[in-house]
Every structure is written in structure tokens, then in C-alpha cells.
Coordinates of C-alpha atoms in Angstrom, one line a residue:
X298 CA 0.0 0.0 0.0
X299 CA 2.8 2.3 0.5
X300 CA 4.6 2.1 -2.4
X301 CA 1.3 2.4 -4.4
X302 CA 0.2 5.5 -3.0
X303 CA 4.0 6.6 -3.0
X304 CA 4.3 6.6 -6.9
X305 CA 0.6 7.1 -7.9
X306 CA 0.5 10.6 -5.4
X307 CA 3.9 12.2 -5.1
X308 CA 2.3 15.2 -3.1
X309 CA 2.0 12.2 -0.2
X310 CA 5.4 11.1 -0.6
X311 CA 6.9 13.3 2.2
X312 CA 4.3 13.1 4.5
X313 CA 4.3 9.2 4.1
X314 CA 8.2 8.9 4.3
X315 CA 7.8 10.8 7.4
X316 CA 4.7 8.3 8.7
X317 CA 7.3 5.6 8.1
X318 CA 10.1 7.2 10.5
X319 CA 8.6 7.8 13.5
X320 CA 6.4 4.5 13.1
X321 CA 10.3 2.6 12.6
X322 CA 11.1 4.7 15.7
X323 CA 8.4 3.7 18.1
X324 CA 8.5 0.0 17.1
X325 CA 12.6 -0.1 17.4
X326 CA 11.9 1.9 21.0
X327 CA 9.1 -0.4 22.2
X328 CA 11.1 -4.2 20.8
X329 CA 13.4 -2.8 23.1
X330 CA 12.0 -1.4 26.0
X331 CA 10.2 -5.3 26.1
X332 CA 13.8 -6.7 25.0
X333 CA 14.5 -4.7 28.6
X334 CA 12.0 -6.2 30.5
X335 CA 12.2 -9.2 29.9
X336 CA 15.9 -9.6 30.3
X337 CA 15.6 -7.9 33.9
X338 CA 13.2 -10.5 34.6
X339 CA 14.2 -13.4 33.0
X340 CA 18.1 -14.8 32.8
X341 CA 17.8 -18.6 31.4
X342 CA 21.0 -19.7 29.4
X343 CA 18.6 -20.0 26.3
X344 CA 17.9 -16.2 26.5
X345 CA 21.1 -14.8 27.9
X346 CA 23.1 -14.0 24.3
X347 CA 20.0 -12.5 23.0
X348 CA 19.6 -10.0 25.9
X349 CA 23.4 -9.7 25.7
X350 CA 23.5 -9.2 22.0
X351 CA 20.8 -6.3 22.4
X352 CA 22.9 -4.5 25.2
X353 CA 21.0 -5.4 28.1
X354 CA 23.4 -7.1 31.7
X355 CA 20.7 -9.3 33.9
X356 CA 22.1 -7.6 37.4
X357 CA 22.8 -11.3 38.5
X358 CA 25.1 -12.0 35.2
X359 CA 28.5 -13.0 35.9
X360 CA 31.9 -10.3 35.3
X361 CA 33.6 -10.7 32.0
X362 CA 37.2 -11.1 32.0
X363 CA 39.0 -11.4 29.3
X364 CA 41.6 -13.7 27.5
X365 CA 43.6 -14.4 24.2
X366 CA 43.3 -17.6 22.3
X367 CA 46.6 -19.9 23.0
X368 CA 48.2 -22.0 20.8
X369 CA 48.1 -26.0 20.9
X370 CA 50.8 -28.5 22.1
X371 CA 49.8 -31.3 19.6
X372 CA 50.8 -34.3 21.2
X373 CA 49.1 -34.4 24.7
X374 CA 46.3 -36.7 24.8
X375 CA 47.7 -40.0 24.7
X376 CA 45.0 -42.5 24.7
X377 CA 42.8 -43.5 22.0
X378 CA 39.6 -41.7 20.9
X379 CA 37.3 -45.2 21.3
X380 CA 34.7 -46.2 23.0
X381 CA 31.0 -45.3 23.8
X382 CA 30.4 -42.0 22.1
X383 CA 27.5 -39.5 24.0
X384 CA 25.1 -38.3 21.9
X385 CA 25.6 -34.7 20.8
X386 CA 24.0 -32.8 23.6
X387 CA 24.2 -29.7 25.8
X388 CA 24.6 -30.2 29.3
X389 CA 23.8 -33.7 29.1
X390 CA 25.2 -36.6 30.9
X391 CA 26.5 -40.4 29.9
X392 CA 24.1 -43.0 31.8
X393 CA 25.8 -44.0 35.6
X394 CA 28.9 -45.9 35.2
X395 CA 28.6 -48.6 38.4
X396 CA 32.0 -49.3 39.7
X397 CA 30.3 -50.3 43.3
X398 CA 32.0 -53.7 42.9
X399 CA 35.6 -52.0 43.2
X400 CA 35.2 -48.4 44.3
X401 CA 37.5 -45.6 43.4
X402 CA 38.8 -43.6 46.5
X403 CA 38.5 -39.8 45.9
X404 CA 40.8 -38.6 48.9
X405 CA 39.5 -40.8 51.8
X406 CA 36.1 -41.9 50.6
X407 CA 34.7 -44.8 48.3
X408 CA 32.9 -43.9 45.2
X409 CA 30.4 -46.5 43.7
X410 CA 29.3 -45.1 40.6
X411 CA 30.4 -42.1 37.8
X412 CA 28.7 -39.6 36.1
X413 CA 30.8 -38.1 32.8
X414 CA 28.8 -35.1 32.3
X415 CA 29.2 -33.1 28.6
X416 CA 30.3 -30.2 30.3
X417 CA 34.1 -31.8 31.0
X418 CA 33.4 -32.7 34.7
X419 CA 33.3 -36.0 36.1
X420 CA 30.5 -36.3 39.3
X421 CA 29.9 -39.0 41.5
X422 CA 26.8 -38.4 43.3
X423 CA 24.7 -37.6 40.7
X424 CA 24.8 -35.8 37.3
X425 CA 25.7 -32.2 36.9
X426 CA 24.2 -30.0 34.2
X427 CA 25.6 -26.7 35.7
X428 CA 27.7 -25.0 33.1
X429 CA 29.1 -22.4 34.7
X430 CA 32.2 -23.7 36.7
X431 CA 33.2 -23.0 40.2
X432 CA 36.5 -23.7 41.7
X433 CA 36.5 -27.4 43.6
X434 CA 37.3 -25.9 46.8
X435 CA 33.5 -24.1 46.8
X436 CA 31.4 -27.3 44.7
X437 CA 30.3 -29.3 47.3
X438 CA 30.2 -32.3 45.6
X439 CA 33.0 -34.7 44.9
X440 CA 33.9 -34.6 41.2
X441 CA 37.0 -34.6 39.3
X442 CA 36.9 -31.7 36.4
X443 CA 39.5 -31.7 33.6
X444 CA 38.0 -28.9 32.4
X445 CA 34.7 -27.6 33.5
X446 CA 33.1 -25.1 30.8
X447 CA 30.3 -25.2 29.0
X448 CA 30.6 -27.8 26.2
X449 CA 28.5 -28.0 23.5
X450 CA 28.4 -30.8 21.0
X451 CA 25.5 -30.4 19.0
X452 CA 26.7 -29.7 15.5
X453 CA 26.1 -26.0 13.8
X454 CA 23.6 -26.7 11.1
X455 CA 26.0 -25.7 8.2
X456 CA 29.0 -27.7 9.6
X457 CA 30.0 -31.6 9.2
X458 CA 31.0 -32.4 13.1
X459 CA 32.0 -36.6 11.8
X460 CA 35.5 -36.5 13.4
X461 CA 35.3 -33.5 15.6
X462 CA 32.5 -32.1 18.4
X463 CA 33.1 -35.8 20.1
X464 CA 32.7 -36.6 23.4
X465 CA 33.7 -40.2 24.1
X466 CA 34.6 -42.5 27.7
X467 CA 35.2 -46.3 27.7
X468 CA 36.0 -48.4 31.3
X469 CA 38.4 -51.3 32.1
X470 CA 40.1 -51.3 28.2
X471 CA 42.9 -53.6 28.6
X472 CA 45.0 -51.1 26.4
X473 CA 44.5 -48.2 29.0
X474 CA 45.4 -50.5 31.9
X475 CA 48.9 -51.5 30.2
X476 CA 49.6 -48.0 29.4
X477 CA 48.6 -46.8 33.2
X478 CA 51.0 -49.5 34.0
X479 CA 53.9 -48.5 32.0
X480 CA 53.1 -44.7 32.7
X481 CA 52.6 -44.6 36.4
X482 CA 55.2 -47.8 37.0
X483 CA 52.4 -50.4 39.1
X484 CA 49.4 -52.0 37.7
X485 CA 46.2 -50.8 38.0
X486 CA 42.9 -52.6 38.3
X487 CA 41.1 -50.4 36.9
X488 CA 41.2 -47.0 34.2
X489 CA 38.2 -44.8 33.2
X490 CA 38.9 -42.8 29.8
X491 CA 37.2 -40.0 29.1
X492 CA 37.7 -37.8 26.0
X493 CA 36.4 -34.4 25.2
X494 CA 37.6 -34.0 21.3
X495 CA 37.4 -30.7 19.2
X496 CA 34.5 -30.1 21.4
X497 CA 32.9 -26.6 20.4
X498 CA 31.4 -24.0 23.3
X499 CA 27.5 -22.7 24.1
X500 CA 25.9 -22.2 21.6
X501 CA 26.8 -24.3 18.9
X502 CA 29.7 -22.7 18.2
X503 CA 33.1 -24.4 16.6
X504 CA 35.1 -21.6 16.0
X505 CA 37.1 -22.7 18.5
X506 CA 37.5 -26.1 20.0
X507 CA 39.0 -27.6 22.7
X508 CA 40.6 -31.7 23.2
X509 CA 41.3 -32.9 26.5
X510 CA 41.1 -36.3 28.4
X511 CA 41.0 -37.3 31.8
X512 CA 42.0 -40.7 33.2
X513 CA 41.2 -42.3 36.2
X514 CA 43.2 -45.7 37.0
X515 CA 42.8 -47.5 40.7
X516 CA 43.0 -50.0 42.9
X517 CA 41.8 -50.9 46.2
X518 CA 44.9 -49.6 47.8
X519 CA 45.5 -46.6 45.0
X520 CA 43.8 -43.8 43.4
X521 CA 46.2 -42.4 40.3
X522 CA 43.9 -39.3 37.8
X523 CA 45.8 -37.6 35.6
X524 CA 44.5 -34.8 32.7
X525 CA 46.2 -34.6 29.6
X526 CA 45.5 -31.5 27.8
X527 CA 46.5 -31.4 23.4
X528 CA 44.5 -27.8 22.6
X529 CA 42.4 -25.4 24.6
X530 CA 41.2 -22.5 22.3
X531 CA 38.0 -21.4 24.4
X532 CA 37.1 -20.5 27.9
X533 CA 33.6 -20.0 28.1
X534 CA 30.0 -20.3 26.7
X535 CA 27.9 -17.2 25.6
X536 CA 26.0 -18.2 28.6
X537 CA 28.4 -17.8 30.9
X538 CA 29.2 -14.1 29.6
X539 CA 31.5 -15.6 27.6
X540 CA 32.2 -13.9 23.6
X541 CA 33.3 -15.5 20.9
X542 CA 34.0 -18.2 23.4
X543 CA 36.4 -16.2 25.5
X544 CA 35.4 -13.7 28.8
X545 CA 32.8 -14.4 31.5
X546 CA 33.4 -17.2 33.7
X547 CA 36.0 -19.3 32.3
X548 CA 37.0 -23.0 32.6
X549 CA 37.9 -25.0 35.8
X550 CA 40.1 -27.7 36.4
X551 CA 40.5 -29.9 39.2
X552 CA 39.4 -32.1 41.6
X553 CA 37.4 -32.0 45.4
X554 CA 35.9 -35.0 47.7
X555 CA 33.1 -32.3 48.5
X556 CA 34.4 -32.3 52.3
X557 CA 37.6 -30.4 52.0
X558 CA 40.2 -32.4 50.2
X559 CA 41.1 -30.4 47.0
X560 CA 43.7 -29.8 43.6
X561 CA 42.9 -26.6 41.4
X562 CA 44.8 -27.0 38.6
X563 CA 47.0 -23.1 37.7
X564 CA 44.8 -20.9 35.3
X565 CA 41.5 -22.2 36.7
X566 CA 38.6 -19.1 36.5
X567 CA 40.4 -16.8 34.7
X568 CA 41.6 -17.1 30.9
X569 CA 44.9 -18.2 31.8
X570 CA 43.3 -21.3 32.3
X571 CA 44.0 -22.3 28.3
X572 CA 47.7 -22.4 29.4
X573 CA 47.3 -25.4 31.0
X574 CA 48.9 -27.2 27.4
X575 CA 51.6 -25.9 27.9
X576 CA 52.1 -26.5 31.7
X577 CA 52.4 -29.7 33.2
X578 CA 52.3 -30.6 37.4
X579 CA 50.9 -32.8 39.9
X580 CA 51.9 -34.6 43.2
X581 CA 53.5 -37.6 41.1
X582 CA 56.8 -36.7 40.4
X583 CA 58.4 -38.8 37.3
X584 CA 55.7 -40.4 35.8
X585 CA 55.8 -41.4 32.1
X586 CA 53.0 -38.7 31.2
X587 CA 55.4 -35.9 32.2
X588 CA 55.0 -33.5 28.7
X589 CA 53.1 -30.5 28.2
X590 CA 49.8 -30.7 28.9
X591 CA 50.1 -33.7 31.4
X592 CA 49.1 -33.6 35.3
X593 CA 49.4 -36.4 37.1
X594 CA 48.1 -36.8 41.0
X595 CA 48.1 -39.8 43.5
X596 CA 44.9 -39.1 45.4
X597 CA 44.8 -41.9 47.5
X598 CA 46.8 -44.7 48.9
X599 CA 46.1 -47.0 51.4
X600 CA 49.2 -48.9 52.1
X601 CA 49.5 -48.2 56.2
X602 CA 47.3 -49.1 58.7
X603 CA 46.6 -47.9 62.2
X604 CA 48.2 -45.2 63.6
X605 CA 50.2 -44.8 60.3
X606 CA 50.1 -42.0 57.1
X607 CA 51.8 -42.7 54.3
X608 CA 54.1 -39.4 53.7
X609 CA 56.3 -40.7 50.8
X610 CA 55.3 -43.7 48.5
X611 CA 57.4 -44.7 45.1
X612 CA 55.6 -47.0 41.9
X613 CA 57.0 -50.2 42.2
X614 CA 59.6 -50.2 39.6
X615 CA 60.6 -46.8 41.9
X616 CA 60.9 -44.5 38.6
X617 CA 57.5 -42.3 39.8
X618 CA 56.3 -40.7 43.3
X619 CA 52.9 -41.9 44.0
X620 CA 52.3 -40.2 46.9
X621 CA 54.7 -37.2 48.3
X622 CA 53.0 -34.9 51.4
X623 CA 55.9 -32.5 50.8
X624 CA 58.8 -31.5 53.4
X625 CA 57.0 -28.8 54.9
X626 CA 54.0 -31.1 55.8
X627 CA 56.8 -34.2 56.7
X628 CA 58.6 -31.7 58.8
X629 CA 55.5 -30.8 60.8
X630 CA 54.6 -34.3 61.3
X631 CA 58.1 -35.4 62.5
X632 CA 58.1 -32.6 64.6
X633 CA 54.9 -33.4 66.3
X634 CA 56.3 -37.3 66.4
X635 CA 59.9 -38.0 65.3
X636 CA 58.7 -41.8 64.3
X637 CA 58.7 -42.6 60.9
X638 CA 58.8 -46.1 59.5
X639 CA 60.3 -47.2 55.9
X640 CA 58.7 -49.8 53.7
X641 CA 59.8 -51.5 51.1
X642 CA 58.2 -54.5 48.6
X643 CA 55.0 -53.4 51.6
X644 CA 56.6 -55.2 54.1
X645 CA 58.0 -52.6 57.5
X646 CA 62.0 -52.7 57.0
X647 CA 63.2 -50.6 59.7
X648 CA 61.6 -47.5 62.2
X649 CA 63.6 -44.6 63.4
X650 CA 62.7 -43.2 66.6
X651 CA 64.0 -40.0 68.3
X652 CA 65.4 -40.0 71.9
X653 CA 67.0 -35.9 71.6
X654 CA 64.5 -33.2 71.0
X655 CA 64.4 -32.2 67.2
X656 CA 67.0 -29.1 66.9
X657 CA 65.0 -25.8 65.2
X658 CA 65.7 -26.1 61.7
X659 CA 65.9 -29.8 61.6
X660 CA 65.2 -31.2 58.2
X661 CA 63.5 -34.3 58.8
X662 CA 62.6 -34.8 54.7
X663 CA 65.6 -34.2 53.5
X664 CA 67.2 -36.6 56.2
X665 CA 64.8 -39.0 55.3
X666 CA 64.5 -38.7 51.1
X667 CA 67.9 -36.8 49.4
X668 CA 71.1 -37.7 52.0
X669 CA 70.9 -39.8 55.4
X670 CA 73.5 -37.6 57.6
X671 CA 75.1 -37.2 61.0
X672 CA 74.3 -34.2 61.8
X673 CA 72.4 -33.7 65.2
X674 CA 71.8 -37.7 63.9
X675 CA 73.6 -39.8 65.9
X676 CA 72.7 -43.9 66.2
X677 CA 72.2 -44.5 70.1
X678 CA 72.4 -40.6 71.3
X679 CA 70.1 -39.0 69.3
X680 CA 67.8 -41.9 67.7
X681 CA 67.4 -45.4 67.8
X682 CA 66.8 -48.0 64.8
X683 CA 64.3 -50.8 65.1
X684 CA 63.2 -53.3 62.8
X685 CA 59.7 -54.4 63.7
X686 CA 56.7 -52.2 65.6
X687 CA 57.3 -54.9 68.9
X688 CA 60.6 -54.0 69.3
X689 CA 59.9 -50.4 69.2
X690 CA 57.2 -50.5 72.0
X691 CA 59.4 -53.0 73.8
X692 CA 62.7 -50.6 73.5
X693 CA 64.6 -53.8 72.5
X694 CA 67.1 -54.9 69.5
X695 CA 68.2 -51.6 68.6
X696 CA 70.3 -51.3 65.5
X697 CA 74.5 -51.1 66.8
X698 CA 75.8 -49.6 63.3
X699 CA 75.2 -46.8 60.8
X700 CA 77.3 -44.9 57.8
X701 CA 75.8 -41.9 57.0
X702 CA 76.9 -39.3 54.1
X703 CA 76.5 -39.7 50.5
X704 CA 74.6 -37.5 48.4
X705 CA 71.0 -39.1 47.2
X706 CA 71.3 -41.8 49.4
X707 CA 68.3 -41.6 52.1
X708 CA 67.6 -43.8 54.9
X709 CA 69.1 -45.6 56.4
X710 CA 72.1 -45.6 54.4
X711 CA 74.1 -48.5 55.5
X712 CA 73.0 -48.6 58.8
X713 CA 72.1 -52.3 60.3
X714 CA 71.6 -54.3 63.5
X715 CA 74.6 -55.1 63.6
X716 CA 76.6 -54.1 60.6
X717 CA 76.7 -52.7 57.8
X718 CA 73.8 -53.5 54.9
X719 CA 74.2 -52.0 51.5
X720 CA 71.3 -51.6 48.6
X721 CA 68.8 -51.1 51.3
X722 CA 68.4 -47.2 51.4
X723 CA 65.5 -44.7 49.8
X724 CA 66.2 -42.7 47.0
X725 CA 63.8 -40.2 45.4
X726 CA 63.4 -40.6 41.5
X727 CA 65.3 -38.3 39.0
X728 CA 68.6 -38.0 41.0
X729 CA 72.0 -39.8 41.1
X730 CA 70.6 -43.2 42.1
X731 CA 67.0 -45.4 42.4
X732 CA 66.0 -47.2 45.3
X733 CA 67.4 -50.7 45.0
X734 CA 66.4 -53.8 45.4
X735 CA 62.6 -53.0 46.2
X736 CA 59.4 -53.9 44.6
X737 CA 58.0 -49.8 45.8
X738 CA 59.1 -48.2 48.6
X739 CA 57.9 -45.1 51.1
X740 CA 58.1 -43.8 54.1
X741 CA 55.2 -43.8 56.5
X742 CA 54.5 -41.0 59.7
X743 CA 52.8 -41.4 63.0
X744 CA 49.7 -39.6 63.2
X745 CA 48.0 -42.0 66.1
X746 CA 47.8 -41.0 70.0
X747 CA 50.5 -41.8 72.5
X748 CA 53.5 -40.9 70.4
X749 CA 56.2 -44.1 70.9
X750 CA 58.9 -41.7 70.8
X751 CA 61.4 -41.9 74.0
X752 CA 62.9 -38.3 74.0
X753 CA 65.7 -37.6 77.0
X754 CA 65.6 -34.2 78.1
X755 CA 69.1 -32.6 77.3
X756 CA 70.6 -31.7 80.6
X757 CA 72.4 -28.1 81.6
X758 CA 75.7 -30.7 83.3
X759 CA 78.4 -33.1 81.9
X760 CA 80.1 -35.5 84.1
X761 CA 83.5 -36.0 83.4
X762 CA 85.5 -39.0 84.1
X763 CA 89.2 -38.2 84.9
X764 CA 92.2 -40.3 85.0
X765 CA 95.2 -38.5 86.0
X766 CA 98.5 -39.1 88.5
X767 CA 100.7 -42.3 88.9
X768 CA 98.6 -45.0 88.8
X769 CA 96.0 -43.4 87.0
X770 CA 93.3 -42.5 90.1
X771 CA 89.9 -42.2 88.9
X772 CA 87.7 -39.8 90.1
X773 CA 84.7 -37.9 88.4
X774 CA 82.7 -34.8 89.2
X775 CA 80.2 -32.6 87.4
X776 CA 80.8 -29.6 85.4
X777 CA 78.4 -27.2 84.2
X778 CA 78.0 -26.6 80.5
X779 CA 79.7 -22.8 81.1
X780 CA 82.8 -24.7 82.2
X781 CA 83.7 -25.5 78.6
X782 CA 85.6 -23.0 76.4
X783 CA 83.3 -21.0 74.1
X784 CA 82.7 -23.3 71.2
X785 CA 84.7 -26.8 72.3
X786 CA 81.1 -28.3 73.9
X787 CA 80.1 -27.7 70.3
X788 CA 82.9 -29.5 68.7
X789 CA 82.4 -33.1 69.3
X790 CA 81.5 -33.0 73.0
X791 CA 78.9 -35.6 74.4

């Protein structure tokens, strides 16, 4: 009708080009003063880029920090892209995997059954749609997160997604449990796989795509998960105030028993997060994933009983740290009990026990771990050796001989009951030598009540024993510590 009356009447053509503005106007002004209303009332993730992409911030939406696409390591992800492939989704989640028949330990509690959620996290209560991360320490919910953003696998309309946009998880493969094996030096009962591949961000997006993988390998005595990580190029989905898959709330990655226990992996919230190929960590020291891209942790191990932590625990061909509190948490312990026992091939070998107060400064994880010394370390005056728990309650059958000294050789160097024993001391991996002659090998702390240590109180007198005039009288008397020369009491002096 317009363009009719347009050409048939030109005197009504400026009125009517007029009419057309301000009726443009008020339609543009009221789309967007509902646009307004609705987005202050209503924040859903299907809604979100539109209010966004019309200039409108819900008051509850999340801060947008910003980051810079990284580049890829290419080699990271070691295990094969097989197994049962999820359908293409958003926020969905795998059916329960049942493991209740032999439980992986998170930390120190049994987990029957796992959730591999499309959003790169890994739950174990129940499934998890949430797609904006948080960091493990605030979840409160045990789950183990390689990298928790929100995925999206459903293929743009115009794309072909056949080898990319895959998310895919197999359990028990017999070619994941020799390559944990060879990797982490022991066998494992059992590996979950899970592989997030070229997977694309909210909302349908594949600009940019991220491949990661998370494995989880256990026993009943051992927990082992390691993330491999081969190319992060987003952060976060449009929901998430993400942009062109960067911004908002980024990616998370790490792990939580819910309770307390906790590993954020470096990067985690903020865009630096896409780093994480390029970086490579954990507790396990020498494992063979150790590239870029590669985090390895020991999570739990239940190799002591009673009263007993485990502080230090090596694989079984000794060439990775399974288990490695740290020195300044080792120190602490020994501090608070200067008992620590040393395992090897599982079975007790030999317990130190202090009888002089730890000195200030002692370095009770170094003593124990890099080089066995003398220092303030003396067999019989400052600690005695025992080589069974009954003989260390009883006070009976200490060790008579130690050799202490050489570089990356730990306890108990050479030290025996009676003589000297070679081959049969600790040695961290990566150094000069490799703990011999063991099938594993770790050191264990006393964290029980009643610590068994005897320690003498160091006293402010000497007696000294004289022998002196023909005939050689004996006589002895007491001397105070201030009767020595500055420095001699220090200089060999019992």
C-alpha cells in the first residue's frame, strides 16, 4: 500500500516517508523497551546471548574477564579416541557408570558409581548439568573436572562435526590398563577414559575447539587421575558471559571429595586457564606422562594401617612418586612425632625413633628422602633403629651400626643391626641413584595418640671422668656446660 500511494500521489510522498520514520522509531523503542523487561526479569541460558547481544546485563550476570586464544601443544592426549560416544548434547550426561563392585577412592572416601557429564566434569553423586564452573574448593560435591566449561556438542547446522565435536569415555580397556602400567610404574585394576575432542562451546559454536582427556586408573589400595590436555582455544560459553567463546566465567580444572580435600589446577577461573597445554604438574613426580599438557596426581593410597600416614610412597619399579606430602607437611609431622617407618616390597624394613629433642631447623625430609646424615643424627644418642613395631614398643634390639653421608642416598644408608647393609636405602626418583632392590618403597608418619617416641631431656651438666696421676686415680665430678671453652662443647663434646 505504500509504495502504491507513494508513486501514484507524489504530493503524499513526504508526508508518508515521514509516517514511516517515527512509526520505525516507536517500534525499534518499544522491541526494546520489552527486550528490557524481559531480560531484567528473566536470565535462562537459552535467553542470555540475546539479551546480551541487544545491550542489556541481567544484574545477577557473571563479570567478563577477558583472554587471548593460545596455541596448541599437539601431542598431549595419549590414549585413544574409542569407545562409547555421547550423543551430541548440551549439558547432558553419559548414563551412571557402576563401579560399586571396586570403588575408586576420591581422597579418603569410596565412590560406587560415575557420572561423565558433557560439560568436562566428572560427578559421582549424581549428574551435573551446571555449566558455569566453580572452583573445587566451593562445589560441594565430589567430582573430578578436567576442564569444566560449558561444552556443547551439537553440530552447527552448516558444519559436518563426523571427526570433531566428540565426546567419548570407555571403562576397564585392557589397552589403557597397560599404558597406566607403564606410565605410572604399578598396575592398576582399573582406568576410566574420558575424552572431550574438538568439542565446540555454548551455543553451537566451533570456531574454537577444545581436546582434553581425563583418566582415572585404581585400585583398592590406590587412586592415580591424571589430565592430559593437546589444545584449549576457548574458555567459556555465551552463557556464561562468555564472547566468541572467551570472557565471562572461564574453565575450571580440578578435583574435590566435597568435604575439604582439594587440587585446582593453575589458570582455573580466569583465561589463563587455556595455558594449561603448555604447563604440566601434579603430586606424582616422574611419571611417564610428564609432557606438556600432562598432570598427574596420587589421590589416594592406602598402604598403612593404624596409627600410620603414608608421607612418601614410590611406583613399584621406583621411577614415579605416588604419593609425596611435601617437606613442609613431613617436617610438621616429625616434629609433632619423630617416628617414621620405611617400607619396602610393603613389608615394615626398619623405624627410626627420636630420643633428643628435634633441633630448630631440623630437616626431617631431607634426612629422610635426598642424603641420610650425622648431623644432630647420631645412632644411640640421638635416635634409635628398630626393625619391627614390637621392638619399638618394647625398646629392644636396637640397631648397633650406621654410615651416613653420600649425596641421594636416604635412609638408612648403610646402617644395620649389627653391621653394615648396602642396597637397602631410599632414594627419590630423578637423582644420582634409584632405590634398589625393592618392589616400591615409602616412608610412612605417626599420626595415632601416645606418640612411641622416647625423648631424654638434654641436661644443663656433663660429668667427666678423669684419669690423672701415677697410677692413674679415677675420680669424676660434674661440670656445668659454662665450664667448657666457648665453642669446644660444640665440637664433638657428648
Amino acid at each position: 500500500i505504500f509504495f502504491r500511494v507513494y508513486h501514484r500521489h507524489r504530493s503524499m510522498r513526504r508526508p508518508l516517508v515521514v509516517l514511516l520514520f517515527v512509526w520505525a522509531l516507536q517500534s525499534c523503542v518499544l522491541a526494546q523497551g520489552l527486550t528490557a523487561e524481559r531480560c531484567a526479569e528473566v536470565y535462562t541460558k537459552d535467553d542470555y546471548e540475546g539479551c546480551a547481544r541487544q545491550g542489556f546485563r541481567h544484574p545477577d550476570a557473571p563479570t567478563r574477564r577477558t583472554a587471548q586464544p593460545q596455541a596448541t601443544s599437539g601431542a598431549a592426549v595419549p590414549l585413544a579416541l574409542e569407545g562409547t560416544l555421547l550423543d551430541p548434547n548440551d549439558d547432558g550426561t553419559a548414563p551412571v557408570i557402576d563401579v560399586g563392585g571396586h570403588p575408586l577412592h576420591l581422597f579418603d572416601t569410596a565412590q560406587s558409581q560415575l557420572f561423565i557429564n558433557n560439560n568436562g566434569l566428572i560427578s559421582f553423586t549424581e549428574a551435573v548439568s551446571a555449566f558455569t564452573p566453580v572452583l573445587p574448593e566451593d562445589a560441594g560435591f565430589p567430582s573430578i573436572a578436567p576442564y569444566w566449561g560449558d561444552v556443547d556438542t551439537r553440530c552447527p547446522r552448516t558444519s559436518n562435526c563426523t571427526h570433531l565435536n566428540k565426546v567419548w569415555y570407555r571403562l576397564d580397556d585392557p589397552g589403557d590398563l597397560s599404558a597406566a602400567a607403564a606410565a605410572l610404574g604399578t598396575a592398576m585394576d582399573h582406568a576410566l577414559v574420558a575424552t572431550w575432542n574438538d568439542v565446540g562451546f555454548y551455543q553451537k559454536s566451533i570456531t574454537l575447539r577444545n581436546t582434553f582427556q581425563a583418566l582415572l586408573a585404581w585400585t583398592n589400595a590406590s587412586t592415580v587421575i591424571c589430565f592430559f590436555y593437546e589444545k584449549l582455544e576457548w574458555t567459556t560459553g555465551s552463557a556464561s558471559g562468555g564472547s566468541g567463546g572467551l570472557g565471562g566465567e572461564p574453565a575450571i580444572a580440578g578435583m574435590t571429595d566435597g568435604i575439604g580435600q582439594s587440587y585446582t589446577l593453575p589458570g582455573s577461573g580466569t583465561g589463563d586457564v587455556l595455558n594449561l597445554v603448555h604447563q604440566r604438574g601434579g603430586n606424582l613426580a616422574r611419571p611417564g606422562w610428564n609432557g606438556a599438557g600432562q598432570f598427574c596426581y596420587s589421590v589416594f593410597s592406602s598402604v598403612p594401617t593404624g596409627p600410620w600416614a603414608v608421607a612418601v610412597q614410590l611406583s613399584n619399579d621406583k621411577q614415579s612418586v605416588l604419593t609425596d606430602i611435601g617437606e613442609a607437611a613431613f617436617n610438621a609431622a616429625f616434629e609433632a612425632c619423630p617416628v617414621v617407618r620405611y617400607r619396602r616390597t610393603g613389608d615394615v624394613y626398619a623405624l627410626y625413633a627420636r630420643t633428643s629433642p628435634v633441633p630448630a631447623g631440623f630437616n626431617a625430609y631431607r634426612l629422610f628422602t635426598d642424603t641420610w646424615a650425622s648431623a644432630d643424627n647420631r645412632l644411640n644418642v640421638d635416635f634409635e633403629l628398630y626393625s619391627s613395631e614390637a621392638d619399638l614398643a618394647q625398646g629392644q634390639r636396637q640397631w648397633q651400626y650406621c654410615s651416613y653421608g653420600d649425596a641421594d642416598v636416604g635412609f638408612p644408608g648403610e646402617c644395620g643391626p649389627s653391621g653394615s647393609i648396602a642396597n637397602r636405602w631410599f632414594s627419590m626418583p630423578g637423582g644420582r641413584y634409584t632405590a634398589r632392590n625393592a618392589n616400591g618403597a615409602g616412608f610412612d608418619v605417626y599420626n595415632g595418640t601416645g606418640c612411641p617416641a622416647r625423648i631424654q631431656q638434654v641436661q644443663d651438666h656433663v660429668v667427666a671422668t678423669v684419669y690423672e696421676g701415677p697410677g692413674c686415680t679415677l675420680r669424676s665430678r660434674a661440670l656445668n656446660v659454662s665450664d667448657f671453652p666457648p665453642g669446644r662443647h660444640a665440637d664433638g663434646w657428648d
